[in-house]
Amino acid sequence: MNANQNLSQCIKIRPLTINDYETVLKWSKDDSFCSANGWELNRSPEELYRWWLNCVNNVAEDFIRMGISFNDKLVGYADLACIKNKTAELGIAIGESGLWGKGIGFTSAICMMEFASKKLGMTTFNAETHEANVRSRKMLEKIGFKEISRLGSGEFLGMNSQLIQYKLNL
């Protein structure tokens, strides 16, 4: 059994629950995670709780956020945004920066795309990342995403960085 097969047996995509809040609160105190994912630094626990409650109870037709569970512990989340015409934008965030670079995002992205394809009939996935986010770029390219444009810029880890848009047709 190779490492990816082993990892894929430990990673599950699951619905988020309000009980995940304590884990999310820990993520909110990790400046690297916040800076990498566009989270406001030093959020109040009350404001974060309201935001998380909204995530858990989300009923938007064009957005789905699922938890990433690794060995039965919430370690991040996977998003499908802008869902329309069998197309969605894929997003992955690993909450514990100590787990970055270990293949969890890659395996989670594959799991979320399989879910979207089988359960929702998705055939096209878009993604966007910062040029400075080398891990994310390598992950998307390893999955098979192709760069389609470089439009806009945003902050990543405290620096302004070019945004790169990707696409994958199944």
Coordinates of N, CA and C in Angstrom, one line a residue:
M1 N 0.8 -1.2 0.0 CA 0.0 0.0 0.0 C 0.9 1.2 0.0
N2 N 0.6 2.2 -0.9 CA 1.5 3.4 -1.0 C 0.9 4.4 0.0
A3 N 1.7 5.5 0.2 CA 1.3 6.5 1.2 C 0.0 7.2 0.9
N4 N -0.3 7.5 -0.4 CA -1.5 8.1 -0.8 C -2.7 7.2 -0.5
Q5 N -2.6 5.9 -0.7 CA -3.7 5.0 -0.4 C -3.9 5.0 1.1
N6 N -2.8 5.0 1.8 CA -2.9 5.0 3.3 C -3.6 6.3 3.8
L7 N -3.2 7.4 3.2 CA -3.7 8.7 3.6 C -5.2 8.8 3.3
S8 N -5.6 8.2 2.1 CA -7.0 8.3 1.7 C -7.9 7.5 2.6
Q9 N -7.4 6.5 3.3 CA -8.2 5.7 4.2 C -8.4 6.5 5.5
C10 N -7.5 7.5 5.8 CA -7.6 8.2 7.0 C -8.4 9.5 6.9
I11 N -8.6 10.0 5.6 CA -9.3 11.3 5.4 C -10.7 11.0 4.9
K12 N -11.6 11.8 5.6 CA -13.0 11.7 5.2 C -13.5 13.2 5.0
I13 N -14.5 13.3 4.1 CA -15.2 14.6 4.0 C -16.5 14.4 4.7
R14 N -16.9 15.3 5.6 CA -18.1 15.1 6.4 C -18.8 16.5 6.6
P15 N -20.0 16.4 7.0 CA -20.7 17.7 7.3 C -20.1 18.4 8.5
L16 N -20.1 19.7 8.6 CA -19.6 20.4 9.7 C -20.7 20.4 10.8
T17 N -20.3 20.5 12.0 CA -21.2 20.6 13.2 C -20.8 21.8 14.1
I18 N -21.7 22.2 14.9 CA -21.4 23.3 15.8 C -20.4 22.8 16.9
N19 N -20.3 21.5 17.1 CA -19.3 20.9 18.0 C -17.9 21.1 17.5
D20 N -17.7 21.4 16.2 CA -16.4 21.7 15.6 C -15.9 23.1 16.0
Y21 N -16.7 23.9 16.7 CA -16.3 25.3 17.0 C -15.0 25.4 17.8
E22 N -14.8 24.5 18.8 CA -13.5 24.6 19.6 C -12.3 24.4 18.7
T23 N -12.4 23.5 17.7 CA -11.3 23.3 16.8 C -11.0 24.6 15.9
V24 N -12.1 25.1 15.4 CA -12.1 26.3 14.6 C -11.5 27.5 15.4
L25 N -11.9 27.6 16.7 CA -11.3 28.6 17.5 C -9.8 28.5 17.6
K26 N -9.3 27.3 17.7 CA -7.8 27.1 17.7 C -7.2 27.6 16.4
W27 N -7.8 27.2 15.3 CA -7.3 27.7 14.0 C -7.2 29.2 14.0
S28 N -8.2 29.9 14.5 CA -8.3 31.3 14.5 C -7.2 32.0 15.3
K29 N -6.5 31.2 16.1 CA -5.4 31.8 16.9 C -4.0 31.5 16.2
D30 N -4.1 30.8 15.1 CA -2.8 30.5 14.3 C -2.7 31.5 13.2
D31 N -1.8 32.5 13.4 CA -1.6 33.6 12.5 C -1.3 33.1 11.1
S32 N -0.5 32.0 11.0 CA -0.1 31.5 9.7 C -1.3 31.1 8.9
F33 N -2.2 30.3 9.6 CA -3.4 29.8 9.0 C -4.3 31.0 8.5
C34 N -4.5 32.0 9.5 CA -5.3 33.1 9.2 C -4.8 33.9 8.0
S35 N -3.5 34.2 8.0 CA -2.9 34.9 6.9 C -3.0 34.2 5.5
A36 N -2.9 32.9 5.6 CA -2.9 32.1 4.3 C -4.3 32.0 3.8
N37 N -5.3 32.1 4.7 CA -6.7 31.8 4.2 C -7.6 33.0 4.3
G38 N -7.1 34.2 4.4 CA -7.8 35.4 4.4 C -8.7 35.6 5.6
W39 N -8.4 35.0 6.7 CA -9.1 35.1 8.0 C -8.6 36.4 8.7
E40 N -9.5 37.1 9.3 CA -9.1 38.3 10.1 C -8.3 37.8 11.3
L41 N -7.3 38.5 11.6 CA -6.5 38.1 12.8 C -7.2 38.6 14.1
N42 N -7.0 37.9 15.2 CA -7.6 38.4 16.5 C -9.1 38.5 16.5
R43 N -9.8 37.6 15.8 CA -11.3 37.7 15.9 C -11.7 37.4 17.3
S44 N -12.8 38.0 17.6 CA -13.4 37.7 19.0 C -14.0 36.3 18.9
P45 N -14.0 35.5 20.0 CA -14.6 34.2 20.0 C -16.1 34.3 19.7
E46 N -16.8 35.4 20.1 CA -18.2 35.5 19.9 C -18.5 35.7 18.4
E47 N -17.7 36.6 17.7 CA -17.9 36.8 16.3 C -17.6 35.5 15.5
L48 N -16.5 34.9 15.9 CA -16.1 33.6 15.2 C -17.3 32.6 15.4
Y49 N -17.8 32.5 16.6 CA -18.9 31.5 16.8 C -20.1 31.8 15.9
R50 N -20.5 33.1 15.8 CA -21.6 33.5 14.9 C -21.3 33.1 13.5
W51 N -20.0 33.3 13.0 CA -19.6 33.0 11.7 C -19.7 31.5 11.5
W52 N -19.2 30.7 12.5 CA -19.2 29.2 12.4 C -20.6 28.7 12.4
L53 N -21.5 29.3 13.2 CA -22.9 28.8 13.2 C -23.5 29.0 11.8
N54 N -23.2 30.1 11.1 CA -23.6 30.4 9.8 C -23.0 29.3 8.8
C55 N -21.8 28.9 9.0 CA -21.2 27.9 8.1 C -21.9 26.6 8.3
V56 N -22.2 26.2 9.6 CA -22.8 24.9 9.9 C -24.2 24.9 9.3
N57 N -24.9 26.0 9.4 CA -26.4 26.1 9.0 C -26.5 26.6 7.5
N58 N -25.5 26.7 6.8 CA -25.5 27.2 5.4 C -26.6 26.5 4.6
V59 N -27.4 27.3 3.9 CA -28.4 26.7 3.0 C -28.3 27.3 1.6
A60 N -27.2 27.9 1.3 CA -27.0 28.5 0.0 C -27.1 27.4 -1.1
E61 N -27.7 27.7 -2.2 CA -27.8 26.7 -3.3 C -26.5 26.6 -4.1
D62 N -25.6 27.7 -4.0 CA -24.4 27.7 -4.8 C -23.1 27.5 -4.0
F63 N -23.2 27.0 -2.8 CA -22.1 26.9 -1.9 C -22.2 25.8 -0.9
I64 N -21.2 24.9 -0.8 CA -21.2 23.8 0.1 C -19.8 23.8 0.8
R65 N -19.8 23.8 2.1 CA -18.6 23.6 2.9 C -18.7 22.4 3.7
M66 N -17.7 21.5 3.6 CA -17.6 20.2 4.3 C -16.4 20.2 5.2
G67 N -16.4 19.5 6.3 CA -15.2 19.3 7.1 C -14.3 18.3 6.6
I68 N -13.0 18.4 6.8 CA -12.0 17.4 6.4 C -11.6 16.8 7.8
S69 N -11.9 15.5 7.8 CA -11.5 14.7 9.0 C -10.3 13.8 8.7
F70 N -9.3 13.9 9.6 CA -8.1 13.1 9.4 C -8.0 12.3 10.7
N71 N -8.1 10.9 10.6 CA -8.1 10.1 11.8 C -9.2 10.5 12.7
D72 N -10.3 10.8 12.2 CA -11.5 11.2 13.0 C -11.4 12.5 13.7
K73 N -10.5 13.4 13.3 CA -10.3 14.7 13.9 C -10.4 15.7 12.8
L74 N -11.2 16.8 13.1 CA -11.4 17.9 12.1 C -10.1 18.6 11.9
V75 N -9.6 18.7 10.7 CA -8.3 19.3 10.4 C -8.4 20.4 9.4
G76 N -9.6 20.6 8.8 CA -9.8 21.6 7.8 C -11.1 21.6 7.2
Y77 N -11.3 22.3 6.1 CA -12.6 22.3 5.4 C -12.4 22.3 3.9
A78 N -13.4 21.9 3.1 CA -13.3 21.9 1.7 C -14.6 22.6 1.2
D79 N -14.5 23.4 0.2 CA -15.6 24.2 -0.3 C -15.9 23.9 -1.7
L80 N -17.1 24.0 -2.1 CA -17.6 24.1 -3.5 C -18.3 25.4 -3.6
A81 N -17.8 26.3 -4.3 CA -18.5 27.7 -4.4 C -18.9 27.9 -5.9
C82 N -19.7 28.9 -6.0 CA -20.2 29.3 -7.4 C -20.7 28.1 -8.2
I83 N -21.5 27.2 -7.5 CA -22.0 26.0 -8.1 C -23.1 26.4 -9.2
K84 N -22.8 26.0 -10.4 CA -23.8 26.3 -11.5 C -23.4 25.6 -12.7
N85 N -24.4 25.0 -13.4 CA -24.2 24.3 -14.6 C -23.1 23.2 -14.6
K86 N -23.2 22.4 -13.5 CA -22.2 21.3 -13.3 C -20.8 21.8 -13.2
T87 N -20.6 23.0 -12.7 CA -19.3 23.6 -12.5 C -19.3 24.2 -11.0
A88 N -18.1 24.1 -10.4 CA -17.9 24.6 -9.1 C -16.5 25.0 -8.9
E89 N -16.3 26.0 -8.0 CA -14.9 26.4 -7.6 C -14.6 25.6 -6.4
L90 N -13.4 24.9 -6.4 CA -12.9 24.1 -5.3 C -12.0 24.9 -4.4
G91 N -12.2 24.8 -3.1 CA -11.4 25.4 -2.2 C -11.0 24.5 -1.0
I92 N -9.8 24.5 -0.6 CA -9.3 23.6 0.5 C -8.6 24.5 1.5
A93 N -8.9 24.2 2.8 CA -8.1 24.9 3.9 C -7.8 23.9 5.0
I94 N -6.5 23.7 5.2 CA -6.1 22.8 6.3 C -5.8 23.7 7.5
G95 N -6.6 23.5 8.6 CA -6.6 24.4 9.7 C -5.4 24.4 10.6
E96 N -4.7 23.3 10.7 CA -3.5 23.1 11.5 C -2.3 23.3 10.6
S97 N -1.6 24.5 10.7 CA -0.5 24.7 9.8 C 0.6 23.7 9.9
G98 N 0.7 23.0 11.1 CA 1.6 21.9 11.2 C 1.4 20.7 10.3
L99 N 0.2 20.6 9.8 CA -0.2 19.5 8.9 C 0.0 19.9 7.4
W100 N 0.4 21.1 7.1 CA 0.6 21.6 5.7 C 1.7 20.8 5.1
G101 N 1.6 20.5 3.8 CA 2.6 19.8 3.1 C 2.7 18.3 3.3
K102 N 1.7 17.7 3.9 CA 1.7 16.3 4.1 C 0.7 15.5 3.2
G103 N 0.1 16.2 2.2 CA -0.7 15.5 1.3 C -2.2 15.5 1.7
I104 N -2.5 16.1 2.9 CA -3.9 16.0 3.3 C -4.8 16.9 2.4
G105 N -4.3 18.1 2.0 CA -5.1 18.9 1.1 C -5.3 18.2 -0.2
F106 N -4.3 17.6 -0.8 CA -4.4 16.9 -2.0 C -5.5 15.8 -2.0
T107 N -5.4 14.9 -0.9 CA -6.3 13.8 -0.8 C -7.7 14.4 -0.5
S108 N -7.8 15.5 0.3 CA -9.1 16.1 0.6 C -9.8 16.7 -0.7
A109 N -8.9 17.3 -1.5 CA -9.4 17.8 -2.8 C -10.0 16.7 -3.7
I110 N -9.3 15.6 -3.8 CA -9.8 14.5 -4.6 C -11.1 14.0 -4.0
C111 N -11.2 13.8 -2.7 CA -12.4 13.3 -2.0 C -13.6 14.3 -2.3
M112 N -13.3 15.6 -2.2 CA -14.4 16.6 -2.4 C -14.9 16.6 -3.9
M113 N -13.9 16.4 -4.8 CA -14.3 16.4 -6.2 C -15.1 15.1 -6.5
E114 N -14.7 14.0 -5.9 CA -15.4 12.7 -6.1 C -16.9 12.9 -5.6
F115 N -17.0 13.5 -4.4 CA -18.3 13.8 -3.8 C -19.1 14.6 -4.8
A116 N -18.5 15.7 -5.3 CA -19.2 16.7 -6.2 C -19.6 16.0 -7.5
S117 N -18.8 15.1 -8.0 CA -19.0 14.5 -9.2 C -20.1 13.4 -9.1
K118 N -20.0 12.6 -8.1 CA -21.0 11.5 -7.9 C -22.4 12.0 -7.4
K119 N -22.3 12.9 -6.4 CA -23.6 13.3 -5.7 C -24.3 14.5 -6.4
L120 N -23.5 15.4 -7.1 CA -24.0 16.6 -7.6 C -23.8 16.7 -9.2
G121 N -23.2 15.7 -9.8 CA -23.0 15.7 -11.2 C -22.0 16.7 -11.7
M122 N -21.1 17.2 -10.9 CA -20.1 18.2 -11.3 C -19.2 17.6 -12.3
T123 N -18.9 18.4 -13.4 CA -17.9 17.9 -14.4 C -16.8 18.9 -14.6
T124 N -16.9 20.1 -14.1 CA -15.8 21.1 -14.3 C -15.5 21.7 -12.9
F125 N -14.3 21.8 -12.6 CA -13.9 22.5 -11.4 C -12.9 23.6 -11.7
N126 N -13.2 24.7 -11.0 CA -12.3 25.9 -11.1 C -11.6 26.0 -9.7
A127 N -10.4 26.7 -9.7 CA -9.7 26.9 -8.5 C -8.9 28.2 -8.7
E128 N -8.6 28.8 -7.6 CA -7.8 30.0 -7.6 C -6.8 30.0 -6.4
T129 N -5.6 30.4 -6.6 CA -4.6 30.5 -5.5 C -3.7 31.6 -5.8
H130 N -2.9 32.0 -4.8 CA -1.9 33.0 -5.0 C -0.6 32.5 -5.6
E131 N 0.0 33.2 -6.4 CA 1.3 32.8 -7.0 C 2.3 32.4 -5.9
A132 N 2.3 33.1 -4.8 CA 3.2 32.8 -3.7 C 2.8 31.5 -2.9
N133 N 1.6 31.0 -3.1 CA 1.2 29.8 -2.5 C 1.7 28.5 -3.3
V134 N 3.0 28.3 -3.2 CA 3.6 27.2 -4.0 C 3.0 25.8 -3.7
R135 N 2.7 25.5 -2.5 CA 2.1 24.2 -2.1 C 0.7 24.1 -2.8
S136 N -0.1 25.1 -2.8 CA -1.4 25.0 -3.4 C -1.3 24.8 -4.9
R137 N -0.4 25.6 -5.5 CA -0.2 25.5 -6.9 C 0.3 24.1 -7.3
K138 N 1.2 23.5 -6.6 CA 1.7 22.2 -6.9 C 0.6 21.2 -6.7
M139 N -0.2 21.3 -5.7 CA -1.3 20.4 -5.4 C -2.3 20.4 -6.6
L140 N -2.7 21.6 -7.0 CA -3.7 21.7 -8.1 C -3.1 21.1 -9.4
E141 N -1.9 21.4 -9.7 CA -1.3 20.8 -10.9 C -1.1 19.3 -10.8
K142 N -0.8 18.8 -9.6 CA -0.7 17.3 -9.4 C -2.1 16.7 -9.6
I143 N -3.1 17.3 -9.3 CA -4.5 16.8 -9.5 C -4.8 16.8 -10.9
G144 N -4.3 17.7 -11.7 CA -4.6 17.8 -13.1 C -5.1 19.2 -13.6
F145 N -5.3 20.1 -12.6 CA -5.7 21.4 -13.0 C -4.7 22.1 -13.9
K146 N -5.3 22.9 -14.8 CA -4.4 23.7 -15.8 C -4.6 25.2 -15.5
E147 N -3.5 25.9 -15.5 CA -3.6 27.4 -15.4 C -4.3 27.9 -16.6
I148 N -5.3 28.8 -16.3 CA -6.1 29.4 -17.4 C -5.9 30.9 -17.5
S149 N -5.6 31.6 -16.3 CA -5.4 33.0 -16.3 C -4.7 33.5 -15.1
R150 N -4.2 34.7 -15.1 CA -3.6 35.4 -13.9 C -4.3 36.7 -13.8
L151 N -5.4 36.8 -13.1 CA -6.1 38.0 -13.0 C -6.3 38.4 -11.5
G152 N -6.0 39.6 -11.2 CA -6.1 40.1 -9.8 C -5.0 39.8 -8.9
S153 N -5.1 40.3 -7.7 CA -4.0 40.0 -6.7 C -4.7 40.1 -5.4
G154 N -4.0 39.5 -4.4 CA -4.6 39.5 -3.0 C -3.5 39.3 -2.0
E155 N -3.8 39.4 -0.8 CA -2.8 39.2 0.3 C -2.7 37.7 0.6
F156 N -1.4 37.3 0.7 CA -1.1 35.9 1.1 C 0.1 36.0 2.1
L157 N -0.1 35.5 3.3 CA 0.9 35.6 4.3 C 1.6 36.9 4.4
G158 N 0.7 38.0 4.4 CA 1.1 39.3 4.6 C 1.7 40.0 3.5
M159 N 1.8 39.4 2.3 CA 2.3 40.0 1.1 C 1.3 40.0 0.0
N160 N 1.4 41.0 -0.9 CA 0.5 41.1 -2.0 C 1.0 40.1 -3.1
S161 N 0.1 39.3 -3.6 CA 0.5 38.2 -4.5 C -0.5 38.1 -5.7
Q162 N 0.1 37.8 -6.9 CA -0.8 37.6 -8.1 C -1.7 36.4 -7.8
L163 N -2.9 36.5 -8.3 CA -3.9 35.4 -8.2 C -3.8 34.6 -9.6
I164 N -3.8 33.3 -9.4 CA -3.8 32.4 -10.6 C -5.1 31.6 -10.6
Q165 N -5.7 31.6 -11.8 CA -6.9 30.8 -11.9 C -6.6 29.5 -12.7
Y166 N -7.3 28.4 -12.2 CA -7.1 27.1 -12.8 C -8.5 26.5 -13.1
K167 N -8.4 25.4 -14.0 CA -9.6 24.7 -14.4 C -9.3 23.3 -14.6
L168 N -10.2 22.4 -14.3 CA -10.1 21.0 -14.6 C -11.5 20.4 -15.1
N169 N -11.5 19.8 -16.2 CA -12.7 19.1 -16.7 C -12.5 17.7 -16.5
L170 N -13.5 17.0 -15.9 CA -13.4 15.6 -15.7 C -13.8 14.8 -17.0

